[in-house]
PDB file of C-alpha atoms in Angstrom:
ATOM      1  CA  MET Z  13     -65.178  21.672 -79.190  1.00 66.00           C
ATOM      2  CA  LYS Z  14     -64.675  24.234 -81.968  1.00 67.00           C
ATOM      3  CA  ASP Z  15     -67.924  22.827 -83.500  1.00 70.00           C
ATOM      4  CA  LYS Z  16     -69.994  23.717 -80.320  1.00 66.00           C
ATOM      5  CA  ILE Z  17     -68.437  27.233 -80.241  1.00 66.00           C
ATOM      6  CA  LYS Z  18     -69.475  28.043 -83.726  1.00 61.00           C
ATOM      7  CA  LEU Z  19     -72.858  26.637 -83.214  1.00 52.00           C
ATOM      8  CA  ILE Z  20     -73.348  28.662 -80.114  1.00 60.00           C
ATOM      9  CA  VAL Z  21     -71.825  31.671 -82.034  1.00 53.00           C
ATOM     10  CA  VAL Z  22     -74.283  31.262 -84.880  1.00 49.00           C
ATOM     11  CA  LEU Z  23     -77.124  30.630 -82.693  1.00 47.00           C
ATOM     12  CA  LEU Z  24     -76.459  33.773 -80.750  1.00 51.00           C
ATOM     13  CA  PHE Z  25     -76.012  35.698 -84.237  1.00 47.00           C
ATOM     14  CA  ILE Z  26     -79.805  34.599 -85.136  1.00 56.00           C
ATOM     15  CA  VAL Z  27     -81.102  35.689 -81.787  1.00 46.00           C
ATOM     16  CA  ILE Z  28     -79.698  39.082 -82.070  1.00 53.00           C
ATOM     17  CA  ILE Z  29     -81.255  39.419 -85.794  1.00 50.00           C
ATOM     18  CA  ALA Z  30     -84.602  38.197 -84.553  1.00 44.00           C
ATOM     19  CA  VAL Z  31     -84.562  40.652 -81.857  1.00 42.00           C
ATOM     20  CA  PHE Z  32     -83.520  43.316 -83.986  1.00 43.00           C
ATOM     21  CA  PHE Z  33     -86.583  42.469 -86.541  1.00 43.00           C
ATOM     22  CA  ILE Z  34     -88.895  42.298 -83.729  1.00 42.00           C
ATOM     23  CA  PHE Z  35     -87.995  45.593 -82.422  1.00 43.00           C
ATOM     24  CA  LYS Z  36     -88.061  47.248 -85.796  1.00 42.00           C
ATOM     25  CA  SER Z  37     -91.433  45.673 -86.697  1.00 38.00           C
ATOM     26  CA  LYS Z  38     -92.885  47.278 -83.373  1.00 39.00           C
ATOM     27  CA  SER Z  39     -92.321  50.939 -84.454  1.00 40.00           C
ATOM     28  CA  LYS Z  40     -95.427  51.544 -86.206  1.00 41.00           C
ATOM     29  CA  VAL Z  41     -97.896  54.550 -85.787  1.00 45.00           C
ATOM     30  CA  GLU Z  42     -99.938  53.516 -82.667  1.00 45.00           C
ATOM     31  CA  THR Z  43    -102.941  55.363 -82.218  1.00 41.00           C
ATOM     32  CA  GLY Z  44    -104.676  53.624 -79.086  1.00 38.00           C
ATOM     33  CA  VAL Z  45    -107.205  56.549 -79.535  1.00 36.00           C
ATOM     34  CA  LYS Z  46    -108.807  55.609 -82.768  1.00 42.00           C
ATOM     35  CA  GLY Z  47    -112.002  57.052 -83.101  1.00 42.00           C
ATOM     36  CA  ASN Z  48    -111.379  59.257 -80.041  1.00 46.00           C
ATOM     37  CA  SER Z  49    -109.380  62.279 -80.760  1.00 59.00           C
ATOM     38  CA  ASP Z  50    -110.342  63.895 -77.574  1.00 75.00           C
ATOM     39  CA  VAL Z  51    -107.145  62.816 -75.692  1.00 87.00           C
ATOM     40  CA  LYS Z  52    -105.393  65.882 -74.177  1.00 90.00           C
ATOM     41  CA  VAL Z  53    -101.668  65.906 -74.314  1.00 92.00           C
ATOM     42  CA  PRO Z  54     -99.841  68.025 -71.393  1.00 94.00           C
ATOM     43  CA  ASN Z  55     -98.903  71.501 -72.329  1.00 95.00           C
ATOM     44  CA  LEU Z  56     -95.138  72.088 -73.184  1.00 94.00           C
ATOM     45  CA  VAL Z  57     -93.589  75.382 -72.256  1.00 96.00           C
ATOM     46  CA  LEU Z  58     -89.716  75.021 -72.924  1.00 97.00           C
ATOM     47  CA  TYR Z  59     -87.005  76.866 -74.799  1.00 97.00           C
ATOM     48  CA  ASP Z  60     -85.231  75.760 -77.712  1.00 97.00           C
ATOM     49  CA  GLN Z  61     -81.562  75.549 -78.720  1.00 97.00           C
ATOM     50  CA  TYR Z  62     -81.873  78.985 -80.230  1.00 97.00           C
ATOM     51  CA  GLY Z  63     -83.382  80.475 -76.918  1.00 97.00           C
ATOM     52  CA  LYS Z  64     -86.946  80.632 -78.444  1.00 97.00           C
ATOM     53  CA  GLU Z  65     -89.774  79.790 -75.906  1.00 97.00           C
ATOM     54  CA  HIS Z  66     -92.322  77.344 -77.469  1.00 97.00           C
ATOM     55  CA  ASN Z  67     -95.879  76.894 -75.871  1.00 97.00           C
ATOM     56  CA  LEU Z  68     -97.573  73.898 -77.108  1.00 96.00           C
ATOM     57  CA  GLU Z  69    -100.856  75.609 -76.739  1.00 95.00           C
ATOM     58  CA  GLU Z  70     -99.911  78.240 -79.223  1.00 95.00           C
ATOM     59  CA  TYR Z  71     -99.799  75.733 -81.902  1.00 96.00           C
ATOM     60  CA  LYS Z  72    -103.591  74.741 -81.756  1.00 94.00           C
ATOM     61  CA  GLY Z  73    -104.962  74.672 -85.530  1.00 95.00           C
ATOM     62  CA  LYS Z  74    -101.472  73.165 -86.691  1.00 97.00           C
ATOM     63  CA  VAL Z  75    -100.411  69.643 -86.703  1.00 98.00           C
ATOM     64  CA  VAL Z  76     -97.518  69.394 -84.136  1.00 98.00           C
ATOM     65  CA  VAL Z  77     -94.845  66.360 -84.113  1.00 98.00           C
ATOM     66  CA  ILE Z  78     -93.216  66.004 -80.894  1.00 98.00           C
ATOM     67  CA  ASN Z  79     -89.954  63.712 -80.937  1.00 98.00           C
ATOM     68  CA  PHE Z  80     -88.288  62.960 -77.578  1.00 98.00           C
ATOM     69  CA  TRP Z  81     -84.659  61.791 -78.177  1.00 97.00           C
ATOM     70  CA  ALA Z  82     -81.220  61.545 -76.438  1.00 97.00           C
ATOM     71  CA  THR Z  83     -77.700  61.898 -78.051  1.00 97.00           C
ATOM     72  CA  TRP Z  84     -76.614  58.415 -76.757  1.00 96.00           C
ATOM     73  CA  CYS Z  85     -79.660  56.780 -78.760  1.00 96.00           C
ATOM     74  CA  GLY Z  86     -78.578  55.209 -81.907  1.00 96.00           C
ATOM     75  CA  TYR Z  87     -82.160  55.102 -83.548  1.00 96.00           C
ATOM     76  CA  CYS Z  88     -82.744  58.737 -82.542  1.00 97.00           C
ATOM     77  CA  VAL Z  89     -79.518  59.952 -84.388  1.00 96.00           C
ATOM     78  CA  GLU Z  90     -80.590  57.446 -87.299  1.00 96.00           C
ATOM     79  CA  GLU Z  91     -83.941  59.001 -87.649  1.00 96.00           C
ATOM     80  CA  MET Z  92     -83.047  62.818 -87.274  1.00 97.00           C
ATOM     81  CA  PRO Z  93     -81.951  63.440 -90.926  1.00 97.00           C
ATOM     82  CA  ALA Z  94     -85.632  62.129 -91.856  1.00 97.00           C
ATOM     83  CA  PHE Z  95     -86.933  64.690 -89.229  1.00 97.00           C
ATOM     84  CA  GLU Z  96     -85.080  67.393 -90.590  1.00 98.00           C
ATOM     85  CA  LYS Z  97     -85.930  66.671 -94.321  1.00 98.00           C
ATOM     86  CA  VAL Z  98     -89.740  66.364 -93.609  1.00 98.00           C
ATOM     87  CA  TYR Z  99     -89.462  69.518 -91.549  1.00 98.00           C
ATOM     88  CA  LYS Z 100     -88.158  71.500 -94.173  1.00 98.00           C
ATOM     89  CA  GLU Z 101     -90.568  69.962 -96.925  1.00 97.00           C
ATOM     90  CA  PHE Z 102     -93.585  70.911 -94.461  1.00 97.00           C
ATOM     91  CA  GLY Z 103     -92.422  74.528 -94.524  1.00 96.00           C
ATOM     92  CA  SER Z 104     -90.094  74.613 -91.410  1.00 96.00           C
ATOM     93  CA  ASN Z 105     -92.615  75.396 -88.745  1.00 95.00           C
ATOM     94  CA  GLU Z 106     -94.103  78.374 -90.874  1.00 95.00           C
ATOM     95  CA  LYS Z 107     -97.150  76.568 -92.108  1.00 95.00           C
ATOM     96  CA  ASP Z 108     -99.536  74.115 -90.871  1.00 96.00           C
ATOM     97  CA  VAL Z 109     -96.903  71.530 -89.386  1.00 98.00           C
ATOM     98  CA  ILE Z 110     -94.828  72.164 -86.291  1.00 98.00           C
ATOM     99  CA  PHE Z 111     -91.922  70.093 -85.684  1.00 98.00           C
ATOM    100  CA  LEU Z 112     -90.333  69.844 -81.966  1.00 98.00           C
ATOM    101  CA  GLY Z 113     -87.729  67.739 -80.733  1.00 98.00           C
ATOM    102  CA  VAL Z 114     -87.378  67.524 -76.823  1.00 98.00           C
ATOM    103  CA  ALA Z 115     -83.815  66.666 -75.448  1.00 97.00           C
ATOM    104  CA  GLY Z 116     -83.473  65.961 -71.670  1.00 94.00           C
ATOM    105  CA  PRO Z 117     -80.112  67.785 -70.905  1.00 95.00           C
ATOM    106  CA  LYS Z 118     -78.484  67.109 -67.292  1.00 89.00           C
ATOM    107  CA  SER Z 119     -78.405  70.479 -65.195  1.00 85.00           C
ATOM    108  CA  LYS Z 120     -76.931  71.401 -61.902  1.00 80.00           C
ATOM    109  CA  GLU Z 121     -80.616  71.264 -60.351  1.00 80.00           C
ATOM    110  CA  ASN Z 122     -81.142  67.682 -62.243  1.00 79.00           C
ATOM    111  CA  LEU Z 123     -78.068  65.726 -62.482  1.00 79.00           C
ATOM    112  CA  ASN Z 124     -80.096  62.647 -63.270  1.00 77.00           C
ATOM    113  CA  ASN Z 125     -81.913  63.814 -66.401  1.00 83.00           C
ATOM    114  CA  VAL Z 126     -81.480  61.495 -69.590  1.00 85.00           C
ATOM    115  CA  ASP Z 127     -78.815  63.377 -71.496  1.00 93.00           C
ATOM    116  CA  VAL Z 128     -75.549  65.123 -71.570  1.00 93.00           C
ATOM    117  CA  GLU Z 129     -75.271  68.808 -70.553  1.00 94.00           C
ATOM    118  CA  LYS Z 130     -77.221  71.453 -72.617  1.00 95.00           C
ATOM    119  CA  GLU Z 131     -74.104  72.846 -74.428  1.00 96.00           C
ATOM    120  CA  GLU Z 132     -73.263  69.086 -75.450  1.00 96.00           C
ATOM    121  CA  VAL Z 133     -76.776  68.681 -76.766  1.00 97.00           C
ATOM    122  CA  ILE Z 134     -76.806  71.880 -78.863  1.00 97.00           C
ATOM    123  CA  LYS Z 135     -73.144  71.051 -80.309  1.00 97.00           C
ATOM    124  CA  PHE Z 136     -74.440  67.589 -81.167  1.00 97.00           C
ATOM    125  CA  LEU Z 137     -77.516  69.215 -83.071  1.00 98.00           C
ATOM    126  CA  ASN Z 138     -75.166  71.665 -84.651  1.00 97.00           C
ATOM    127  CA  GLU Z 139     -72.778  68.757 -85.661  1.00 97.00           C
ATOM    128  CA  HIS Z 140     -75.678  66.867 -87.157  1.00 97.00           C
ATOM    129  CA  LYS Z 141     -76.850  69.618 -89.140  1.00 97.00           C
ATOM    130  CA  ILE Z 142     -80.399  69.660 -87.254  1.00 97.00           C
ATOM    131  CA  THR Z 143     -82.051  73.028 -87.550  1.00 98.00           C
ATOM    132  CA  TYR Z 144     -85.648  72.122 -86.316  1.00 98.00           C
ATOM    133  CA  PRO Z 145     -86.438  73.402 -82.755  1.00 98.00           C
ATOM    134  CA  ASN Z 146     -85.113  71.123 -79.985  1.00 98.00           C
ATOM    135  CA  LEU Z 147     -86.718  71.886 -76.757  1.00 98.00           C
ATOM    136  CA  MET Z 148     -84.268  71.707 -73.681  1.00 97.00           C
ATOM    137  CA  ASP Z 149     -86.249  69.992 -70.731  1.00 95.00           C
ATOM    138  CA  GLU Z 150     -83.374  70.460 -67.954  1.00 92.00           C
ATOM    139  CA  SER Z 151     -86.045  69.262 -65.198  1.00 91.00           C
ATOM    140  CA  GLY Z 152     -87.164  66.243 -67.040  1.00 91.00           C
ATOM    141  CA  ASN Z 153     -90.969  67.000 -66.270  1.00 92.00           C
ATOM    142  CA  SER Z 154     -92.105  66.679 -69.886  1.00 94.00           C
ATOM    143  CA  PHE Z 155     -90.580  63.207 -70.051  1.00 93.00           C
ATOM    144  CA  SER Z 156     -92.534  62.209 -67.095  1.00 92.00           C
ATOM    145  CA  GLU Z 157     -95.729  63.818 -68.332  1.00 94.00           C
ATOM    146  CA  TYR Z 158     -95.627  62.031 -71.722  1.00 94.00           C
ATOM    147  CA  GLY Z 159     -94.527  58.723 -69.949  1.00 93.00           C
ATOM    148  CA  ILE Z 160     -91.500  58.453 -71.890  1.00 94.00           C
ATOM    149  CA  LYS Z 161     -89.910  54.727 -71.441  1.00 92.00           C
ATOM    150  CA  ALA Z 162     -88.178  54.185 -74.589  1.00 93.00           C
ATOM    151  CA  PHE Z 163     -86.183  56.450 -77.126  1.00 96.00           C
ATOM    152  CA  PRO Z 164     -87.025  57.672 -79.608  1.00 97.00           C
ATOM    153  CA  THR Z 165     -90.768  58.489 -78.909  1.00 97.00           C
ATOM    154  CA  THR Z 166     -92.609  60.637 -81.258  1.00 97.00           C
ATOM    155  CA  TYR Z 167     -96.051  62.023 -80.561  1.00 97.00           C
ATOM    156  CA  VAL Z 168     -98.471  63.444 -83.491  1.00 97.00           C
ATOM    157  CA  ILE Z 169    -100.999  65.925 -82.178  1.00 96.00           C
ATOM    158  CA  ASN Z 170    -103.818  67.145 -84.338  1.00 96.00           C
ATOM    159  CA  LYS Z 171    -105.239  70.444 -85.274  1.00 95.00           C
ATOM    160  CA  ASN Z 172    -107.238  70.609 -81.885  1.00 93.00           C
ATOM    161  CA  GLY Z 173    -104.333  70.017 -79.771  1.00 93.00           C
ATOM    162  CA  ASN Z 174    -105.102  66.342 -78.892  1.00 94.00           C
ATOM    163  CA  LEU Z 175    -103.195  63.079 -79.627  1.00 95.00           C
ATOM    164  CA  GLU Z 176    -103.619  61.602 -82.978  1.00 94.00           C
ATOM    165  CA  GLY Z 177    -101.038  58.932 -82.489  1.00 93.00           C
ATOM    166  CA  PHE Z 178     -97.635  57.782 -81.283  1.00 93.00           C
ATOM    167  CA  VAL Z 179     -94.479  55.919 -82.121  1.00 93.00           C
ATOM    168  CA  SER Z 180     -92.446  54.162 -79.447  1.00 94.00           C
ATOM    169  CA  GLY Z 181     -89.296  53.368 -81.262  1.00 94.00           C
ATOM    170  CA  ALA Z 182     -87.842  54.838 -84.650  1.00 94.00           C
ATOM    171  CA  ILE Z 183     -90.163  55.966 -87.250  1.00 95.00           C
ATOM    172  CA  SER Z 184     -89.214  55.992 -90.905  1.00 94.00           C
ATOM    173  CA  GLU Z 185     -89.266  59.064 -93.171  1.00 96.00           C
ATOM    174  CA  GLU Z 186     -92.139  57.573 -95.226  1.00 95.00           C
ATOM    175  CA  GLN Z 187     -94.291  56.721 -91.907  1.00 95.00           C
ATOM    176  CA  LEU Z 188     -93.531  60.153 -90.626  1.00 96.00           C
ATOM    177  CA  ARG Z 189     -94.780  61.937 -94.025  1.00 96.00           C
ATOM    178  CA  LYS Z 190     -97.722  59.590 -94.194  1.00 95.00           C
ATOM    179  CA  THR Z 191     -98.893  60.220 -90.517  1.00 95.00           C
ATOM    180  CA  ILE Z 192     -98.614  63.876 -91.049  1.00 97.00           C
ATOM    181  CA  GLU Z 193    -100.360  63.981 -94.306  1.00 96.00           C
ATOM    182  CA  GLU Z 194    -103.383  61.977 -92.923  1.00 95.00           C
ATOM    183  CA  THR Z 195    -103.552  64.143 -89.699  1.00 95.00           C
ATOM    184  CA  LEU Z 196    -103.694  67.249 -91.868  1.00 95.00           C
ATOM    185  CA  LYS Z 197    -106.694  66.048 -93.709  1.00 92.00           C
ATOM    186  CA  LYS Z 198    -108.640  65.571 -90.750  1.00 86.00           C
TER     187      LYS Z 198
END
């Protein structure tokens, strides 16, 4: 009986490891629009954790990285330091690259949104020393408009304001940097 339990535990462990590696291997930058960079993305007009309004249309001429995330998402939390580092490397939104996180805090109007309340999201950002702008979508509309089905999901938008590519799942610091550099060259 003990041998059967050991065998089941070992098999379960192998399955868990296999699922983990399969999930990790799927988080590659997907373009799905290769050769066609005319795919428009929905405009975003939202306020960040500092109270500043961001309008995606105002960033034409720059590469924009939009990362949809949640405080409860382990992969989101794992990749945030890389986003913070690359955000600073590319000029802290003062040059040719704009970084925007998008959180979906619950609100009185939308209790079913994807995350905790706005104040808790801001506290989370401060505790994790995340300084890049994180937009607060208390309506949840941007999550629907961008078809977010998994966290994290990152979109890269080219200088013309069109979709360059996206990643559904975590993105490594190297992938993020390489994708931005390639998009800047176009």
